[in-house]
Short mmCIF file of C-alpha atoms in Angstrom, two decimals:
data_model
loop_
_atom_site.label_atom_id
_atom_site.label_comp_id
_atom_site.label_asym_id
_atom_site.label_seq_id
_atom_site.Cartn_x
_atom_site.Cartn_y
_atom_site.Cartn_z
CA UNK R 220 1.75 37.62 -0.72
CA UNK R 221 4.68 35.37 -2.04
CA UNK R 222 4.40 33.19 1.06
CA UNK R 223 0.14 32.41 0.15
CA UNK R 224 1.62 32.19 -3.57
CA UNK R 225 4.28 29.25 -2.71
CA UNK R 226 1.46 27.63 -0.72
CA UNK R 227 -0.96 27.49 -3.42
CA UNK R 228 1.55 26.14 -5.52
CA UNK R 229 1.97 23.47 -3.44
CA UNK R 230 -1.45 22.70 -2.80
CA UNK R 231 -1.62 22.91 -7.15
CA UNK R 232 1.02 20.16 -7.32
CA UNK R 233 -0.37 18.11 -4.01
CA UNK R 234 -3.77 17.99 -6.20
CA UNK R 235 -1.67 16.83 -9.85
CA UNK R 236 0.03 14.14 -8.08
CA UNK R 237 -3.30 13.09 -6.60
CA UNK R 238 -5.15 13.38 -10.01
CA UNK R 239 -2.10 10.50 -11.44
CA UNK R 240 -2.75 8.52 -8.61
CA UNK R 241 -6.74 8.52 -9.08
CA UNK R 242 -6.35 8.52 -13.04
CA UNK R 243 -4.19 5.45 -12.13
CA UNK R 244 -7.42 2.92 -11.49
CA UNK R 245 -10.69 3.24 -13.19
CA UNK R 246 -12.86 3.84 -10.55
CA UNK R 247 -11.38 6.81 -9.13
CA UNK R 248 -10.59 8.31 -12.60
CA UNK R 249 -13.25 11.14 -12.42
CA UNK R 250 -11.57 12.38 -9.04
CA UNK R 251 -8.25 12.24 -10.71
CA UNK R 252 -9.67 14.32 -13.98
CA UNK R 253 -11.42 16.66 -11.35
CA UNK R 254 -8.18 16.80 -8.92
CA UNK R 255 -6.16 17.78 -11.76
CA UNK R 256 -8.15 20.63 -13.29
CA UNK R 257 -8.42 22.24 -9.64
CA UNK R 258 -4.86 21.75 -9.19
CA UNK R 259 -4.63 23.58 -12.72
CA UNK R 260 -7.02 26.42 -12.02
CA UNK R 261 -5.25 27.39 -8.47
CA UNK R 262 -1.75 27.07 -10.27
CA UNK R 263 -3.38 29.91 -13.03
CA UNK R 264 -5.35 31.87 -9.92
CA UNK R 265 -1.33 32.05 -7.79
CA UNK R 266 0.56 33.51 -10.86
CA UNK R 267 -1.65 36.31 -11.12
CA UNK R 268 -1.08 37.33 -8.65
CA UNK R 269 2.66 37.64 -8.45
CA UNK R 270 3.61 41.44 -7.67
CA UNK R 271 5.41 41.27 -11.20
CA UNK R 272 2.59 41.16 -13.24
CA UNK R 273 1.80 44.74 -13.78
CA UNK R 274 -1.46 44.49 -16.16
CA UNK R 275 -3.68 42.02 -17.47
CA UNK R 276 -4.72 43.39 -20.70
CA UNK R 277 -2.28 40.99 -23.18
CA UNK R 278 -3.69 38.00 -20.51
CA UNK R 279 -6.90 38.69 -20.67
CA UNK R 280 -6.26 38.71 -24.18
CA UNK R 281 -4.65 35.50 -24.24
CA UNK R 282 -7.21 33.68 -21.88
CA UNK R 283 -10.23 34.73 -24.42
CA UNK R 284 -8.54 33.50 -27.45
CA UNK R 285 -7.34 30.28 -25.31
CA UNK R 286 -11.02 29.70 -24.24
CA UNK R 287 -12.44 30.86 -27.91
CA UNK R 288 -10.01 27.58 -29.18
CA UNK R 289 -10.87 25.26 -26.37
CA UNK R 290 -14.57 25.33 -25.78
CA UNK R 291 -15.18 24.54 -28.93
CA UNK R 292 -12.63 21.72 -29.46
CA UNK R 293 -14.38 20.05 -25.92
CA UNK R 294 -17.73 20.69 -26.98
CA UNK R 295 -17.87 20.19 -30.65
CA UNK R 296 -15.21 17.67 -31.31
CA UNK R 297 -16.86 13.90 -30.91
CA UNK R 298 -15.24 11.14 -28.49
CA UNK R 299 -14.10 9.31 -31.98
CA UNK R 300 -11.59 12.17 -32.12
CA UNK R 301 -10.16 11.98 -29.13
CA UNK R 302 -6.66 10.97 -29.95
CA UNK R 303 -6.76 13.90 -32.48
CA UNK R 304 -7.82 16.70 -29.55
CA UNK R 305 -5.05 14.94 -27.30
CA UNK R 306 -2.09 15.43 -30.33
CA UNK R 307 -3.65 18.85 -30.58
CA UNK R 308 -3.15 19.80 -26.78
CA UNK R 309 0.58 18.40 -26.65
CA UNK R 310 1.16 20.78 -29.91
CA UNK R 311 -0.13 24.06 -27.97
CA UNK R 312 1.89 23.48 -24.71
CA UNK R 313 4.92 22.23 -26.06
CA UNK R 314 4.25 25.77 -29.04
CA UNK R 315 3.27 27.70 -25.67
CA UNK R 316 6.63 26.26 -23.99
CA UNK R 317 8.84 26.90 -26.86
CA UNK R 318 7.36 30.54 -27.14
CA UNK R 319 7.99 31.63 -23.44
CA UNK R 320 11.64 29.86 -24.39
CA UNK R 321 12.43 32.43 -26.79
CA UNK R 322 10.83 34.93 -25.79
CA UNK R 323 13.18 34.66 -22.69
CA UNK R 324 16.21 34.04 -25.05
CA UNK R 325 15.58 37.81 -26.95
CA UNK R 326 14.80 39.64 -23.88
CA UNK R 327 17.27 38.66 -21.40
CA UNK R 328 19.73 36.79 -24.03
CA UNK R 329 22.85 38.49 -23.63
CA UNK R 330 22.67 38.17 -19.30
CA UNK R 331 21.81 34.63 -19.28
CA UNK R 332 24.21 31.81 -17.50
CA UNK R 333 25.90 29.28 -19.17
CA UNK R 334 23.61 26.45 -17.13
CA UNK R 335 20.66 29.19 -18.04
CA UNK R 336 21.81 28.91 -21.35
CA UNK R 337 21.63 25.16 -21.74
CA UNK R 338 18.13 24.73 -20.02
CA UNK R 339 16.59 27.17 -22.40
CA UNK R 340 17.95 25.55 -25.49
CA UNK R 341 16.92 21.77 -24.27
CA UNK R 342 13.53 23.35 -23.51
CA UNK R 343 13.21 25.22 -27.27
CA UNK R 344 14.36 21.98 -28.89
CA UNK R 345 11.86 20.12 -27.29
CA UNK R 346 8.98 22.15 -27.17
CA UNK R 347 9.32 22.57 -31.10
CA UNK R 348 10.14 19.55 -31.98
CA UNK R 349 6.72 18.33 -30.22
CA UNK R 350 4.94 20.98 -31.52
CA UNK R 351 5.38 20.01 -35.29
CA UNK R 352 5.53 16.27 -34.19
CA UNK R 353 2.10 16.44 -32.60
CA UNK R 354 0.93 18.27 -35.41
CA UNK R 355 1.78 15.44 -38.01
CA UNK R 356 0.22 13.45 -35.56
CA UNK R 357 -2.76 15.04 -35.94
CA UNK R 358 -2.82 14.85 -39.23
CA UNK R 359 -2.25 10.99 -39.34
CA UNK R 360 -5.07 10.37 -37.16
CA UNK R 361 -7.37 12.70 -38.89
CA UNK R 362 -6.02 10.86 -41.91
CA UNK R 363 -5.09 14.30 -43.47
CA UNK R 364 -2.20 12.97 -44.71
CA UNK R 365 -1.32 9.37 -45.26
CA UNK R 366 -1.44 7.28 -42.09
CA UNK R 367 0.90 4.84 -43.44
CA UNK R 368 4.53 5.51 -42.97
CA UNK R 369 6.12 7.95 -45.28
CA UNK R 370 9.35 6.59 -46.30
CA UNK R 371 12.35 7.94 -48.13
CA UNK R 372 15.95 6.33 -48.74
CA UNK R 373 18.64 7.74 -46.22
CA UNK R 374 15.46 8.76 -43.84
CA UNK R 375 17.37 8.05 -40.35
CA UNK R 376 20.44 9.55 -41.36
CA UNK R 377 18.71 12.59 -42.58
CA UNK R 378 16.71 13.44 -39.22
CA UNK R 379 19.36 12.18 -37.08
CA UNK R 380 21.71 14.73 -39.00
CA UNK R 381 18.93 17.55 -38.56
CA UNK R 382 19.13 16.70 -34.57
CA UNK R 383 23.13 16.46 -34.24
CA UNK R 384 23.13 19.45 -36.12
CA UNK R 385 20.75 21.04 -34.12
CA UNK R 386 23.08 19.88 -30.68
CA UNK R 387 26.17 21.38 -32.40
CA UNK R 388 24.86 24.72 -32.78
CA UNK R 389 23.01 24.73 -29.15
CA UNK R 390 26.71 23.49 -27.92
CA UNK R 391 27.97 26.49 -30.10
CA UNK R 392 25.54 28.87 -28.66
CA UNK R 393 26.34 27.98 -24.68
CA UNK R 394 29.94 28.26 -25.29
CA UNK R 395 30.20 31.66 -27.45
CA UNK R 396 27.59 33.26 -24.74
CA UNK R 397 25.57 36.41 -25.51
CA UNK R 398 23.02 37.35 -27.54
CA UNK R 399 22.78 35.85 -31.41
CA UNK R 400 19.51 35.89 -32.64
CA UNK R 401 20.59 34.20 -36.10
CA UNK R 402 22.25 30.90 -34.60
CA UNK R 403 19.03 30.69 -32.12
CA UNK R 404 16.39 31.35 -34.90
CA UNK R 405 18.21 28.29 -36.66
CA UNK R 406 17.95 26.34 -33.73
CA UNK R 407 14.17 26.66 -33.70
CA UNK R 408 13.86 25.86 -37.18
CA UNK R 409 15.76 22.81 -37.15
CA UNK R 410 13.67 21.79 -34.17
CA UNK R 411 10.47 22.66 -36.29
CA UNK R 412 12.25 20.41 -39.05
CA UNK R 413 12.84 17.25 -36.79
CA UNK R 414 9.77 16.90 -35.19
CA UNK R 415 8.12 16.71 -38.67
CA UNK R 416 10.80 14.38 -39.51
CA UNK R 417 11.00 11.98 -36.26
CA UNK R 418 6.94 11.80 -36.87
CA UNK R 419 6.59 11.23 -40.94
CA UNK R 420 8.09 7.38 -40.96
CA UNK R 421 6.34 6.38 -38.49
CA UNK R 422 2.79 4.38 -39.31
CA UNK R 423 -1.05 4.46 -37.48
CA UNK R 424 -0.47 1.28 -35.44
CA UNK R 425 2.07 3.11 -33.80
CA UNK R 426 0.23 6.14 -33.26
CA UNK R 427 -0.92 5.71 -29.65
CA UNK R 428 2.66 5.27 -28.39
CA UNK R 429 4.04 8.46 -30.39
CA UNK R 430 1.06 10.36 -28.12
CA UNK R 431 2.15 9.22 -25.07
CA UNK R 432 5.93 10.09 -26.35
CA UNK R 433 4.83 13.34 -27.09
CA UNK R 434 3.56 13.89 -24.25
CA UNK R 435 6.98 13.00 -22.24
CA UNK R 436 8.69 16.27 -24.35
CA UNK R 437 5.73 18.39 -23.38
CA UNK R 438 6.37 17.35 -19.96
CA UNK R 439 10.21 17.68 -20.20
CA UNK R 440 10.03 20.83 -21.86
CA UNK R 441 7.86 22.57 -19.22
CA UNK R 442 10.16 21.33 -16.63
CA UNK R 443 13.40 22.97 -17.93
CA UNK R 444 11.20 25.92 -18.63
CA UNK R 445 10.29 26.01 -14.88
CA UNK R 446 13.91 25.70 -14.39
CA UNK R 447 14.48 28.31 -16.39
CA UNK R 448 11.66 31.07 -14.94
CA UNK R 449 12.95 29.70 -11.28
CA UNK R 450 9.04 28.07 -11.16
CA UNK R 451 9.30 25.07 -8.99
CA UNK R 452 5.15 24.17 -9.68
CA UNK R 453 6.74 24.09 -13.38
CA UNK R 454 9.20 21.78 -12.52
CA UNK R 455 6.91 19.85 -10.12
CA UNK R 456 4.38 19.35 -13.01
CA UNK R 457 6.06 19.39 -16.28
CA UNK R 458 8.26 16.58 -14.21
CA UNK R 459 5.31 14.55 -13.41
CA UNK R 460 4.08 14.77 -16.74
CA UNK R 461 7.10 13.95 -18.34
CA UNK R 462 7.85 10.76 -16.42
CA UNK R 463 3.72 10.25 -16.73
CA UNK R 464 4.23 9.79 -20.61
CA UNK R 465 7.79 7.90 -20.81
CA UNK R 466 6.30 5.23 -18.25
CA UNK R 467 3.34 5.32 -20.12
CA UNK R 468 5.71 5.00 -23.73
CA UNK R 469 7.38 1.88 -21.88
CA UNK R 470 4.23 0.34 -20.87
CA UNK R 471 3.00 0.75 -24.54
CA UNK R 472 5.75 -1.01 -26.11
CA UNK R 473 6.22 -3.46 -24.05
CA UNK R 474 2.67 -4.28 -24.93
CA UNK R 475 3.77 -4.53 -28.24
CA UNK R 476 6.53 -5.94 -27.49
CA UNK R 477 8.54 -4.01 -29.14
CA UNK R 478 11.00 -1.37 -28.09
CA UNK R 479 11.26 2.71 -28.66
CA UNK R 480 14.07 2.64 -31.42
CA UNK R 481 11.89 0.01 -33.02
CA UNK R 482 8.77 2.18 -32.75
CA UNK R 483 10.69 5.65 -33.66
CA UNK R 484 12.20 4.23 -36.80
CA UNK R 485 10.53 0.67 -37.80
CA UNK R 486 8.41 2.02 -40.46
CA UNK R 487 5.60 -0.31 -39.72
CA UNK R 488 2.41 -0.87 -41.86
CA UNK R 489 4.79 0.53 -44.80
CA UNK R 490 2.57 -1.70 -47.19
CA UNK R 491 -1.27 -1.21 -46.98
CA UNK R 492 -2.67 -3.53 -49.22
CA UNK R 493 -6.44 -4.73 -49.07
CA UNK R 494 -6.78 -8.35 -48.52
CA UNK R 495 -7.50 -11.10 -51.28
CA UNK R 496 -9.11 -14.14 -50.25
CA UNK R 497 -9.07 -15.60 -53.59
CA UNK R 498 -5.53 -14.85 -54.29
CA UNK R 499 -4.31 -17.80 -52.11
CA UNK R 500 -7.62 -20.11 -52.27
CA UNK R 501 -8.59 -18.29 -48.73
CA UNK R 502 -12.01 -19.11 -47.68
CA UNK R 503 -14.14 -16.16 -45.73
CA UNK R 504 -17.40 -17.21 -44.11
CA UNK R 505 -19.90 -14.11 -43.72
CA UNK R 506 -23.63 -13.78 -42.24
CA UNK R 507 -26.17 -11.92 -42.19
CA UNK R 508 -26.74 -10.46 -39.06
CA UNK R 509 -29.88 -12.12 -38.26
CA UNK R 510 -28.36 -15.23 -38.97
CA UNK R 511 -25.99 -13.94 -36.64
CA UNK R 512 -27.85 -13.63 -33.79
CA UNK R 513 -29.33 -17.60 -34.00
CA UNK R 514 -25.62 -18.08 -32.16
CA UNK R 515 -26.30 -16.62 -29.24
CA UNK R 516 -29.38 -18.49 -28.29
CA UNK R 517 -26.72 -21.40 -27.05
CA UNK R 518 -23.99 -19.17 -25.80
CA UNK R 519 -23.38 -18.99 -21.60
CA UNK R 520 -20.26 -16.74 -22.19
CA UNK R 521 -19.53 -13.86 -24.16
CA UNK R 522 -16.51 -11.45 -24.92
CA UNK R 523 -16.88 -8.06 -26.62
CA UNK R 524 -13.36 -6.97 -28.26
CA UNK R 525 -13.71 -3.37 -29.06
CA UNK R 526 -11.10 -1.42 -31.50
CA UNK R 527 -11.36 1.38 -33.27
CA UNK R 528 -13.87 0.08 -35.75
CA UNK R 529 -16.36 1.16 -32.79
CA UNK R 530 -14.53 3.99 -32.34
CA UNK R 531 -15.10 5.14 -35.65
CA UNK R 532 -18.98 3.82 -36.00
CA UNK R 533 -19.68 5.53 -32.60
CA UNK R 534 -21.21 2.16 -31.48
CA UNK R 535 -20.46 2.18 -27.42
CA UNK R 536 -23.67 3.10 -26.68
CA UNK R 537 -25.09 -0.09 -29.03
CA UNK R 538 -22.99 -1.96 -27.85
CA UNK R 539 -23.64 -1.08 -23.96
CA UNK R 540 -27.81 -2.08 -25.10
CA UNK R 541 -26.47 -5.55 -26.49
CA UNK R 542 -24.85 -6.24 -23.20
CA UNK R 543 -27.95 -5.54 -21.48
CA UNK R 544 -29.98 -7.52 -23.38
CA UNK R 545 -27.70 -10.49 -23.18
CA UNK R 546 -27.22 -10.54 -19.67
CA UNK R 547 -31.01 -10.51 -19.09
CA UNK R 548 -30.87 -14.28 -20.77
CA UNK R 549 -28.34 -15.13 -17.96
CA UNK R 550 -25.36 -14.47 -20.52
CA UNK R 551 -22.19 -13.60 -19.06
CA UNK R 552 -20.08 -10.43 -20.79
CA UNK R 553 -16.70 -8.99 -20.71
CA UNK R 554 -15.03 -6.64 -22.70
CA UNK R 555 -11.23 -7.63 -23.78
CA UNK R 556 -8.95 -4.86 -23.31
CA UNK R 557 -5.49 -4.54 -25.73
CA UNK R 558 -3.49 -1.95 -23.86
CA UNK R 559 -3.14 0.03 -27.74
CA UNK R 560 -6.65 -0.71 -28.96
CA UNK R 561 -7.57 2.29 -30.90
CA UNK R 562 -5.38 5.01 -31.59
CA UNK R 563 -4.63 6.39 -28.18
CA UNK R 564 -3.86 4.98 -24.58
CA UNK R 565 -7.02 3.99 -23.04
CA UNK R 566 -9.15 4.63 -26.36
CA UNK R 567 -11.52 1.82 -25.50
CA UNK R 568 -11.75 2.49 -21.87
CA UNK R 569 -13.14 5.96 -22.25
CA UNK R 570 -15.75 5.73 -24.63
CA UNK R 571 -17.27 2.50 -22.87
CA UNK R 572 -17.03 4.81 -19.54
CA UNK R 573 -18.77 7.61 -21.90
CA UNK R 574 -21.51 4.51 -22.37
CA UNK R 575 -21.76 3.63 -19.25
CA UNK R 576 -20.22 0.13 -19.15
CA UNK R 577 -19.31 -1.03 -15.65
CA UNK R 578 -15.76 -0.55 -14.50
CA UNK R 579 -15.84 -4.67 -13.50
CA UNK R 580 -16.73 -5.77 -16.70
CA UNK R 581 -13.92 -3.95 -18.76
CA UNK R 582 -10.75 -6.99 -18.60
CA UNK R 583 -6.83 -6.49 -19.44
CA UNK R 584 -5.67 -8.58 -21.47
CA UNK R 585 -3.47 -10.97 -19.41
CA UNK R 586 -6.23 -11.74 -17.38
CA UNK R 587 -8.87 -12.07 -20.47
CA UNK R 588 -6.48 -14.30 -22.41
CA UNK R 589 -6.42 -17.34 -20.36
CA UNK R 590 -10.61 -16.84 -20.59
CA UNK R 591 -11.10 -17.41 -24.35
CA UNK R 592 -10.94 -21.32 -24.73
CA UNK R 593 -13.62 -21.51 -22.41
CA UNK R 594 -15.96 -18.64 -24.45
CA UNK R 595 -19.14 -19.31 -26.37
CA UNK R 596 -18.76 -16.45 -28.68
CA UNK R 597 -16.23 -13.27 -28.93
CA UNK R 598 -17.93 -10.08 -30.66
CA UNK R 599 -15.17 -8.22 -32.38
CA UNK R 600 -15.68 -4.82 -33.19
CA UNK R 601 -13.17 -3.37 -35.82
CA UNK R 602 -10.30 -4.63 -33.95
CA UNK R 603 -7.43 -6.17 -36.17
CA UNK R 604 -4.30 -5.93 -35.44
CA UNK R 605 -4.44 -6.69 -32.06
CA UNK R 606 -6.51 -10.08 -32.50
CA UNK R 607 -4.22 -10.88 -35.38
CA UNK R 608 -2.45 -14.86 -34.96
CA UNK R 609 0.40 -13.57 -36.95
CA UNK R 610 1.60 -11.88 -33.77
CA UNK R 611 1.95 -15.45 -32.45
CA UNK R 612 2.79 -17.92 -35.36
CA UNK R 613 4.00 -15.74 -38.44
CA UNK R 614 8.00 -14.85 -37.41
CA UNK R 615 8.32 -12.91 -40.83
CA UNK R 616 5.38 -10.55 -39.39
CA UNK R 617 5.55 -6.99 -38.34
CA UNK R 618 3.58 -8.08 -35.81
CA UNK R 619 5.69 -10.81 -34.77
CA UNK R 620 5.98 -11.00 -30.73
CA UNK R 621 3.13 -8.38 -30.61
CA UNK R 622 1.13 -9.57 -27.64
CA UNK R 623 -2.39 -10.07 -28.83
CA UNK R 624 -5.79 -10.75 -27.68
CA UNK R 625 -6.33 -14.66 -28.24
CA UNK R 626 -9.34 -14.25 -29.77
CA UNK R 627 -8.90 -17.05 -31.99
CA UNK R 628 -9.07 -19.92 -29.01
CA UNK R 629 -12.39 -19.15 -28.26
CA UNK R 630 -15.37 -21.97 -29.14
CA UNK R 631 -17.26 -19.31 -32.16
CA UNK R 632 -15.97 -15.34 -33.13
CA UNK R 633 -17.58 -12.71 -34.89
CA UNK R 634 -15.73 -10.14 -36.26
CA UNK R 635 -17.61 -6.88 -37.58
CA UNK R 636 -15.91 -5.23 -40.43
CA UNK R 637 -16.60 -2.56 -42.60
CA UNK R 638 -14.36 -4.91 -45.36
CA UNK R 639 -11.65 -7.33 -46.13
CA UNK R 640 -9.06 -4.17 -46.25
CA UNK R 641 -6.06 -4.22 -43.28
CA UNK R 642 -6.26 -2.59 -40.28
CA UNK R 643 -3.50 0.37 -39.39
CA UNK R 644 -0.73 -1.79 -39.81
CA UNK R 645 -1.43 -2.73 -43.17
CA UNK R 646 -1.23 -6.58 -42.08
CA UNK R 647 -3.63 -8.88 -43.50
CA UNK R 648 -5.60 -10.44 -40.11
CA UNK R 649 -5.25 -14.35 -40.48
CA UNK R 650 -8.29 -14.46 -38.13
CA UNK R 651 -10.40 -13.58 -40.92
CA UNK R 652 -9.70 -17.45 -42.78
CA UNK R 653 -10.36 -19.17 -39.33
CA UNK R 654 -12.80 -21.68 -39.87
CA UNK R 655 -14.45 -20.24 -36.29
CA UNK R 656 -14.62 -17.01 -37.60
CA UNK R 657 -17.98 -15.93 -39.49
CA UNK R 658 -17.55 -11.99 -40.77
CA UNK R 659 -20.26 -9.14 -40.48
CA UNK R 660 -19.67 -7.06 -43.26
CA UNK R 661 -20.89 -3.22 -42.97
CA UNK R 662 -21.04 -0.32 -40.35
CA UNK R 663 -20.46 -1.31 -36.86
CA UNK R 664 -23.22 0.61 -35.09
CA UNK R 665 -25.41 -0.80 -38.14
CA UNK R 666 -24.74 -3.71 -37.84
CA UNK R 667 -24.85 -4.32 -33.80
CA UNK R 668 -28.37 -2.60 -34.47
CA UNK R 669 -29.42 -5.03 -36.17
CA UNK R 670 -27.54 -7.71 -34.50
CA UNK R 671 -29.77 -6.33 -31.44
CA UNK R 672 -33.43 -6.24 -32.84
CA UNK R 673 -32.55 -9.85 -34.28
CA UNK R 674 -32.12 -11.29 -30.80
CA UNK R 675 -35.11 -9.56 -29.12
CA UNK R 676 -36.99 -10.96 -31.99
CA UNK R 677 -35.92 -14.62 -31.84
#
């Protein structure tokens, strides 16, 4: 039985390195999601049947509550909210990781290794300190608490305290051996403390790369724990998904050009204010949009920029009709894609997929860029501060060195906008003054509606 066991496993981590490779290009993405919850479900089917696992009451248990939680949050929960189910997920495996983690630590304590000693502790500190992190998270992007960044004098020194603290007493803990349940509760609470306090300075804009750091601990943490429970599909996986998410981090920030010290402790979009034209003489043009659409009856090229002012009208699916009708008048379209619009990695991506938007049509951004002096018309759709010329020309910017969409070189742009108020950096969008910008004030699925009926009309 052990022998079909290690063979399963190996078929289970066969099928997650597959499902990175698919999930690595957009057409084979689907395979990739599919490879990966097969290689999941034969990983689940192989450790129940280990020989050690003598009843599966407290699973069965486990599953149904598991299931009761997850349906629900798959079903129910729109594709607006992704980023929030995704901060969610990261906080139950890293709280499922840092359970098993102590668990292990109370019941076999006192026999455990020096080296088994170590791995456990690395693999509690992590798994708690992304379990409160990704909570936070959660709550930023469900704008429970304040998405800007919570600030306090001292704040680096405090949390890096907290986590040198929390190193001296896991140091303390290896070294004196045995079982102490006091010094390894206070190692999970200072764990709980840091990863609300590594999360709380940090603002929205930089919300998609603290997911995809998150999701590096979850990974790293699942990997020591297979260390730990002698689980090489464990290591295999929580190893893939840990360097998954740090390449993933990298990626991120060097598409903001920034790095992860800057990210972690930068305290971006610290200053949310809501923009005042008249306060410097600024002038904004706005239309209607039926006097909108008149523009398009010249236009040969187009370029959709979607953010997460789509995201949060639920306007893919108007969107994907504009295109349609547009490209029935012999208009070309492409969609613009920032490698951090919206508030998660590949935001935009899925819910144009969800639309049905061809895979050709959707453009990174180094290869859109050099495409905008020659376009009619670029139809932005809530996305600021990744269209924002301050990233290019404004040195005493946050978003100085950001690379951005350049939306502003194009021939005419349209930006749809609830209001004049910043985006999640709390940057006022110099686009907005352009004298080829005209605004479209109101709901983004609203207004593309009526964007639409205007052109089939004229």
């Amino acid at each position: 039985m052990e022998n079909i066991i290690q063979f399963v496993y190996i078929a289970s981590a066969s099928l997650f390195i597959l499902s990175l490779k698919w999930m690595s290009e957009i057409k084979t993405s689907r395979w990739g999601n599919w490879a990966g919850t097969a290689g999941m479900a034969l990983a689940i089917l192989a450790t129940l049947l280990k020989p050690e696992i003598h009843g599966y009451l407290w699973i069965a248990i486990g599953i149904v509550i598991g299931a009761s939680i997850g349906t629900p949050m798959a079903m129910l929960m729109p594709m607006t909210a992704v980023p929030q189910r995704t901060a969610l997920s990261h906080a139950f495996g890293a709280l499922a990781a840092g359970i098993v983690g102590s668990a292990e630590y109370f019941l076999h304590g006192s026999n455990l290794s020096m080296p088994q000693l170590i791995v456990l502790c690395i693999e509690v500190l992590l798994g708690f300190l992304t379990f409160t992190g990704s909570l936070l998270a959660f709550g930023k992007l469900q704008e429970i608490i304040p998405t800007r960044p919570i600030l306090y004098p001292g704040r680096n020194l405090v949390s890096l305290s907290v986590f040198a603290f929390s190193l001296f007493l896991i140091a303390y803990l290896v070294i004196k051996g045995g079982s102490h349940p006091f010094l390894f509760s206070s190692i999970v609470c200072l764990s709980l403390l840091f990863g609300i306090l590594l999360v709380l300075p940090i603002g929205g804009a930089d919300m998609p790369t603290v997911i995809s750091i998150l999701n590096a601990y979850a990974g790293l943490s699942s990997s020591f724990m297979g260390f730990l429970l002698n689980n090489k599909l464990l290591i295999i996986a929580g190893a893939l998904d840990g360097s998954s998410g740090l390449i993933l981090s990298i990626q991120m920030c060097k598409a903001m050009n920034r790095s992860f010290t800057n990210v972690l402790f930068g305290g971006v979009g610290q200053v949310l204010e809501v923009a005042d034209p008249s306060r410097d003489g600024k002038i904004v043009k706005s239309l209607s949009p039926k006097e909108a659409s008149i523009l398009f009856e010249a236009a040969k090229k187009v370029v959709v920029v979607p953010g997460y002012g789509m995201a949060a009208a639920q306007a893919q699916h108007v969107v994907k009709e504009l295109t349609d009708v547009l490209e029935n008048r012999n208009i070309e379209v492409k969609f613009a894609i920032h490698p951090v619009a919206g508030r998660m990695p590949g935001h935009m991506n899925v819910l144009l997929a969800e639309a049905d938007v061809p895979y050709d049509k959707l453009v990174e951004m180094e290869e859109i860029n050099p495409l905008f002096p020659e376009t009619d018309i670029v139809l932005v759709v809530g996305a600021n501060d990744i269209t924002n010329p301050a990233a290019r020309k404004n040195p005493g910017s946050p978003l100085y060195g950001m690379p951005i969409l350049d939306v502003d070189k194009a021939k005419q742009i349209l930006f749809i906008k609830r209001s004049m108020s910043t985006g999640f950096a709390g940057i006022d969008n110099d686009l907005f003054y352009s004298p080829k910008t005209i605004m479209l004030f109101g709901d983004a699925k609203k207004v593309l509606n009526e964007l639409l009926i205007s052109i089939n009309s004229n």
